[in-house]
Amino acid sequence: MVIFKGAAEVHSFLKKQTENNIKIGFIPTMGALHSGHISLLKNAKSDGMLTVCSIFLNPTQFNDKKDFEKYPISTDADIELLLNADCDVLFLPSVDEIYPEGTDKIKSFDFGYLDTILEGANRPGHFKGVGQVVGRLLEIVQPHNLYLGQKDYQQCMVINKLKEILHLDHLQLVICPTLREADGLAMSSRNRRLSDPQRTLAGLLYQCLISIQTKKNTGDFSIVKKECTDLLTAKGFSTEYIAIANADNLKLLDSYDDSVPMVALIAAKIGEIRLIDNILL
Ligand code: PAF
């Protein structure tokens, strides 16, 4: 695995690979890697890509300063994992490499409706930061395929919109399934911050999604939503949202509508730790 810290260096290395007809598969991450990230890498490998992973803890996408300060960092272990998974290139930039003119100067994008609901409504400025960093990383890496986890469903849609805004018609987004722990908890770097008792309860989010899914043909969504909210509250969670939406455009639905593809999405905090998850219905 070749490790680059400079944007210009990785850019010119990858440009040469593309000139030699090698296809680049890019996996952007913020580090604290887990099997979910490695599954993205494996997908890129099985698509025959030269695999490029980035580790960059992007300050502009954290609306909560504490969340940024406490975000787990484990660069040495991450490098080990990437080596074992046969990653070809690791891009490990500093803030200055990504934002040479400062974090205030970088252009931002308008994601419209997508930035007003769910994560957008609960984390103001978050998608602006995601758009900034992903836009910049795509400019540097210029991949053919971009591998993203379904766990961040709304982020995938925002990045798809970014692709449209930037006219990156050649870029293929590959959305890979969420990897889960035995109790259903979606793998996430933030899970490392859960205490043992919190970890025992964290699988409840997935159980809520499963019950929303199970009741889609017979149930009333508002009743299931209330049952889930009550259950989470009783166990000490504070629920930010439990929603169903059209899976193609994320338009929120008040009730089940089997004439459209549906996705159920959930966000809840346990202690200081915010967990999100989703399931296609
Ligand atoms: O999903 C993440 O880890 C981040 O939001 C991303 C896409 C790497 C941008 O910083």
Coordinates of C-alpha atoms and ligand atoms in Angstrom, one line a residue:
M1 CA 0.0 0.0 0.0
V2 CA 1.3 3.4 -0.9
I3 CA 0.6 6.2 1.6
F4 CA 0.2 9.8 0.4
K5 CA -0.2 12.8 2.6
G6 CA 0.0 15.5 -0.1
A7 CA -3.0 16.2 -2.4
A8 CA -0.8 17.1 -5.4
E9 CA 1.2 13.9 -5.1
V10 CA -1.8 11.5 -4.8
H11 CA -3.5 13.4 -7.6
S12 CA -0.6 13.0 -10.1
F13 CA 0.0 9.4 -9.1
L14 CA -3.6 8.5 -9.7
K15 CA -3.8 10.5 -12.9
K16 CA -1.0 8.3 -14.3
Q17 CA -2.9 5.2 -13.3
T18 CA -6.0 6.4 -15.2
E19 CA -3.9 7.2 -18.2
N20 CA -2.8 3.5 -18.1
N21 CA -6.5 2.5 -18.2
I22 CA -6.6 1.5 -14.6
K23 CA -9.9 2.1 -12.9
I24 CA -10.0 3.9 -9.5
G25 CA -12.4 2.9 -6.8
F26 CA -12.5 5.4 -3.9
I27 CA -13.6 4.8 -0.4
P28 CA -13.7 8.1 1.6
T29 CA -13.6 7.6 5.4
M30 CA -13.0 9.6 8.6
G31 CA -11.0 6.7 10.1
A32 CA -11.7 4.5 13.1
L33 CA -12.2 1.9 10.5
H34 CA -14.4 -1.2 11.0
S35 CA -15.6 -4.2 9.0
G36 CA -18.2 -1.9 7.3
H37 CA -15.4 0.2 5.7
I38 CA -13.5 -3.0 4.8
S39 CA -16.6 -4.4 3.0
L40 CA -16.6 -1.2 0.8
L41 CA -13.0 -1.9 0.0
K42 CA -13.7 -5.5 -0.8
N43 CA -16.5 -4.4 -3.1
A44 CA -14.1 -2.1 -5.0
K45 CA -11.6 -4.9 -5.2
S46 CA -14.1 -7.4 -6.6
D47 CA -15.1 -4.7 -9.2
G48 CA -11.4 -4.8 -10.3
M49 CA -10.6 -1.3 -9.1
L50 CA -7.3 0.1 -7.9
T51 CA -8.5 0.8 -4.4
V52 CA -7.9 4.3 -2.8
C53 CA -9.0 4.9 0.7
S54 CA -8.9 8.3 2.4
I55 CA -8.8 8.9 6.1
F56 CA -9.7 12.5 6.9
L57 CA -11.6 13.7 10.0
N58 CA -13.4 16.5 8.3
P59 CA -13.9 19.4 10.8
T60 CA -16.5 21.2 8.6
Q61 CA -19.1 18.5 8.8
F62 CA -19.4 18.5 12.6
N63 CA -22.2 20.7 13.9
D64 CA -21.4 19.6 17.4
K65 CA -18.0 20.5 18.6
K66 CA -18.0 17.8 21.3
D67 CA -18.8 15.2 18.7
F68 CA -15.8 16.3 16.7
E69 CA -13.4 16.4 19.7
K70 CA -14.5 12.9 20.8
Y71 CA -14.6 11.3 17.4
P72 CA -12.4 8.1 17.8
I73 CA -9.0 8.2 16.1
S74 CA -7.0 5.0 15.6
T75 CA -4.8 5.7 12.6
D76 CA -2.2 3.0 13.3
A77 CA -4.8 0.3 13.7
D78 CA -6.6 1.7 10.5
I79 CA -3.4 1.3 8.5
E80 CA -3.0 -2.2 9.7
L81 CA -6.6 -3.1 8.7
L82 CA -6.1 -1.5 5.3
L83 CA -2.8 -3.4 4.8
N84 CA -4.5 -6.7 5.7
A85 CA -7.4 -5.9 3.3
D86 CA -4.9 -5.3 0.5
C87 CA -5.8 -1.6 0.0
D88 CA -3.6 -0.1 -2.8
V89 CA -3.5 3.6 -1.9
L90 CA -4.1 5.4 1.4
F91 CA -4.6 9.2 1.3
L92 CA -4.0 10.7 4.7
P93 CA -4.1 14.4 4.3
S94 CA -3.9 17.2 6.9
V95 CA -6.6 20.0 7.1
D96 CA -4.3 22.3 5.1
E97 CA -4.0 19.8 2.2
I98 CA -7.8 19.6 2.0
Y99 CA -8.6 23.3 2.7
P100 CA -5.5 25.2 1.6
E101 CA -7.4 28.5 1.6
G102 CA -9.0 27.8 5.0
T103 CA -12.2 26.1 5.9
D104 CA -14.3 29.4 5.4
K105 CA -13.2 29.9 1.8
I106 CA -14.2 26.5 0.4
K107 CA -17.2 26.6 -1.9
S108 CA -20.4 25.0 -0.7
F109 CA -23.3 23.5 -2.5
D110 CA -27.1 23.8 -2.2
F111 CA -28.7 20.4 -1.6
G112 CA -32.2 22.0 -1.4
Y113 CA -34.9 19.8 0.2
L114 CA -32.4 17.0 1.1
D115 CA -30.7 19.4 3.5
T116 CA -33.9 20.5 5.3
I117 CA -35.1 17.1 6.6
L118 CA -34.0 14.4 9.0
E119 CA -30.2 14.6 9.3
G120 CA -30.3 18.0 7.6
A121 CA -32.8 19.4 10.1
N122 CA -31.1 17.9 13.2
R123 CA -27.5 18.6 12.2
P124 CA -27.5 22.1 10.6
G125 CA -24.5 22.6 8.4
H126 CA -23.6 18.9 8.4
F127 CA -24.3 18.3 4.7
K128 CA -22.7 21.5 3.7
G129 CA -19.5 20.1 5.3
V130 CA -19.9 16.7 3.7
G131 CA -20.4 18.4 0.3
Q132 CA -17.3 20.5 0.8
V133 CA -15.0 17.6 1.7
V134 CA -16.4 15.1 -0.8
G135 CA -16.3 17.7 -3.6
R136 CA -12.6 18.4 -2.8
L137 CA -11.7 14.7 -2.4
L138 CA -13.3 13.9 -5.8
E139 CA -11.3 16.7 -7.4
I140 CA -8.1 15.2 -6.0
V141 CA -8.7 11.5 -6.5
Q142 CA -10.9 11.7 -9.6
P143 CA -12.2 8.1 -9.1
H144 CA -14.3 6.1 -11.6
N145 CA -16.3 4.5 -8.8
L146 CA -17.2 5.9 -5.3
Y147 CA -18.1 3.4 -2.6
L148 CA -20.5 4.5 0.1
G149 CA -22.3 2.7 2.9
Q150 CA -26.1 2.5 2.9
K151 CA -26.0 3.2 6.6
D152 CA -25.7 6.9 5.8
Y153 CA -28.7 6.7 3.4
Q154 CA -29.3 10.5 3.3
Q155 CA -25.6 11.2 2.8
C156 CA -25.7 8.8 -0.2
M157 CA -28.5 10.9 -1.7
V158 CA -26.7 14.2 -0.9
I159 CA -23.6 12.9 -2.6
N160 CA -25.7 11.7 -5.6
K161 CA -27.0 15.3 -5.8
L162 CA -23.4 16.6 -5.6
K163 CA -22.5 14.4 -8.5
E164 CA -25.3 16.0 -10.4
I165 CA -24.3 19.6 -9.4
L166 CA -20.7 18.9 -10.4
H167 CA -21.7 17.2 -13.7
L168 CA -19.7 14.1 -12.8
D169 CA -21.6 11.9 -15.2
H170 CA -18.8 9.4 -15.5
L171 CA -18.7 8.8 -11.8
Q172 CA -20.5 5.7 -10.5
L173 CA -21.8 5.6 -7.0
V174 CA -21.8 2.2 -5.5
I175 CA -24.0 2.0 -2.4
C176 CA -23.1 -1.1 -0.3
P177 CA -25.3 -2.8 2.3
T178 CA -25.0 -1.9 6.0
L179 CA -22.9 -4.3 8.0
R180 CA -24.4 -5.2 11.4
E181 CA -23.3 -6.7 14.7
A182 CA -25.0 -9.9 15.9
D183 CA -27.8 -7.9 17.6
G184 CA -28.5 -5.8 14.5
L185 CA -26.6 -2.7 15.5
A186 CA -25.3 -1.0 12.4
M187 CA -21.5 -0.9 12.4
S188 CA -20.3 2.7 13.0
S189 CA -17.1 4.3 14.2
R190 CA -19.2 6.0 16.9
N191 CA -20.1 2.6 18.4
R192 CA -16.7 2.5 20.1
R193 CA -17.8 5.3 22.4
L194 CA -20.8 3.3 23.8
S195 CA -20.4 2.1 27.4
D196 CA -21.2 -1.6 28.0
P197 CA -24.8 -0.8 29.2
Q198 CA -25.3 1.6 26.3
R199 CA -24.0 -1.0 23.9
T200 CA -26.4 -3.6 25.3
L201 CA -29.3 -1.3 24.4
A202 CA -28.1 0.0 21.1
G203 CA -29.5 -2.9 19.1
L204 CA -33.0 -1.6 19.9
L205 CA -32.8 0.9 16.9
Y206 CA -32.6 -2.0 14.5
Q207 CA -35.4 -3.8 16.3
C208 CA -37.6 -0.7 15.8
L209 CA -36.7 -0.7 12.1
I210 CA -37.6 -4.3 11.8
S211 CA -41.0 -3.7 13.5
I212 CA -41.7 -0.8 11.1
Q213 CA -40.8 -3.2 8.2
T214 CA -42.9 -6.1 9.6
K215 CA -46.0 -3.9 10.0
K216 CA -45.8 -2.3 6.5
N217 CA -48.6 -4.4 5.1
T218 CA -51.0 -4.4 8.0
G219 CA -50.0 -1.7 10.4
D220 CA -50.6 2.0 10.9
F221 CA -47.2 3.8 10.8
S222 CA -48.2 6.4 13.3
I223 CA -48.9 3.7 15.9
V224 CA -45.7 1.8 15.2
K225 CA -43.8 5.1 15.4
K226 CA -45.3 5.8 18.8
E227 CA -44.6 2.3 20.1
C228 CA -40.9 2.7 19.0
T229 CA -40.6 6.1 20.5
D230 CA -42.1 5.0 23.8
L231 CA -39.8 1.9 23.9
L232 CA -36.7 4.0 23.2
T233 CA -37.7 6.6 25.7
A234 CA -38.3 4.0 28.4
K235 CA -34.8 2.6 27.8
G236 CA -33.2 6.0 28.1
F237 CA -32.8 7.1 24.5
S238 CA -33.8 10.5 23.2
T239 CA -35.3 10.0 19.8
E240 CA -34.6 12.6 17.1
Y241 CA -36.7 11.1 14.4
I242 CA -38.4 7.9 13.3
A243 CA -39.6 8.4 9.7
I244 CA -40.6 6.6 6.5
A245 CA -39.9 8.2 3.2
N246 CA -39.9 7.5 -0.5
A247 CA -36.6 5.7 -1.0
D248 CA -36.0 7.4 -4.3
N249 CA -36.2 11.0 -3.3
L250 CA -36.6 11.0 0.5
K251 CA -40.0 12.7 0.4
L252 CA -41.4 12.0 3.9
L253 CA -44.6 9.9 4.1
D254 CA -47.2 10.1 6.9
S255 CA -48.3 6.6 6.3
Y256 CA -47.2 3.4 4.5
D257 CA -47.6 3.8 0.8
D258 CA -46.8 0.6 -1.2
S259 CA -47.1 2.4 -4.5
V260 CA -43.6 3.8 -3.9
P261 CA -40.3 2.3 -2.8
M262 CA -40.0 3.0 0.9
V263 CA -37.2 3.4 3.5
A264 CA -37.5 3.7 7.2
L265 CA -34.9 6.0 9.0
I266 CA -34.2 6.5 12.6
A267 CA -31.9 8.7 14.7
A268 CA -31.6 8.5 18.5
K269 CA -29.2 9.5 21.2
I270 CA -28.1 7.4 24.1
G271 CA -26.1 9.5 26.5
E272 CA -23.9 11.7 24.3
I273 CA -23.8 9.2 21.5
R274 CA -26.0 9.7 18.4
L275 CA -26.9 6.7 16.4
I276 CA -28.6 6.5 13.0
D277 CA -29.8 3.6 10.9
N278 CA -32.3 2.8 8.1
I279 CA -33.9 -0.1 6.4
L280 CA -35.5 -0.5 3.0
L281 CA -39.1 -1.6 3.4
Ligands
PAF1 O1 -19.4 9.0 6.0 C1 -18.3 9.5 6.3 O2 -17.4 8.8 6.9 C2 -18.0 10.9 5.9 O3 -19.2 11.7 6.0 C3 -17.3 11.1 4.6 C4 -18.2 10.6 3.4 C5 -16.0 10.3 4.6 C6 -17.0 12.6 4.4 O4 -16.2 13.1 5.4

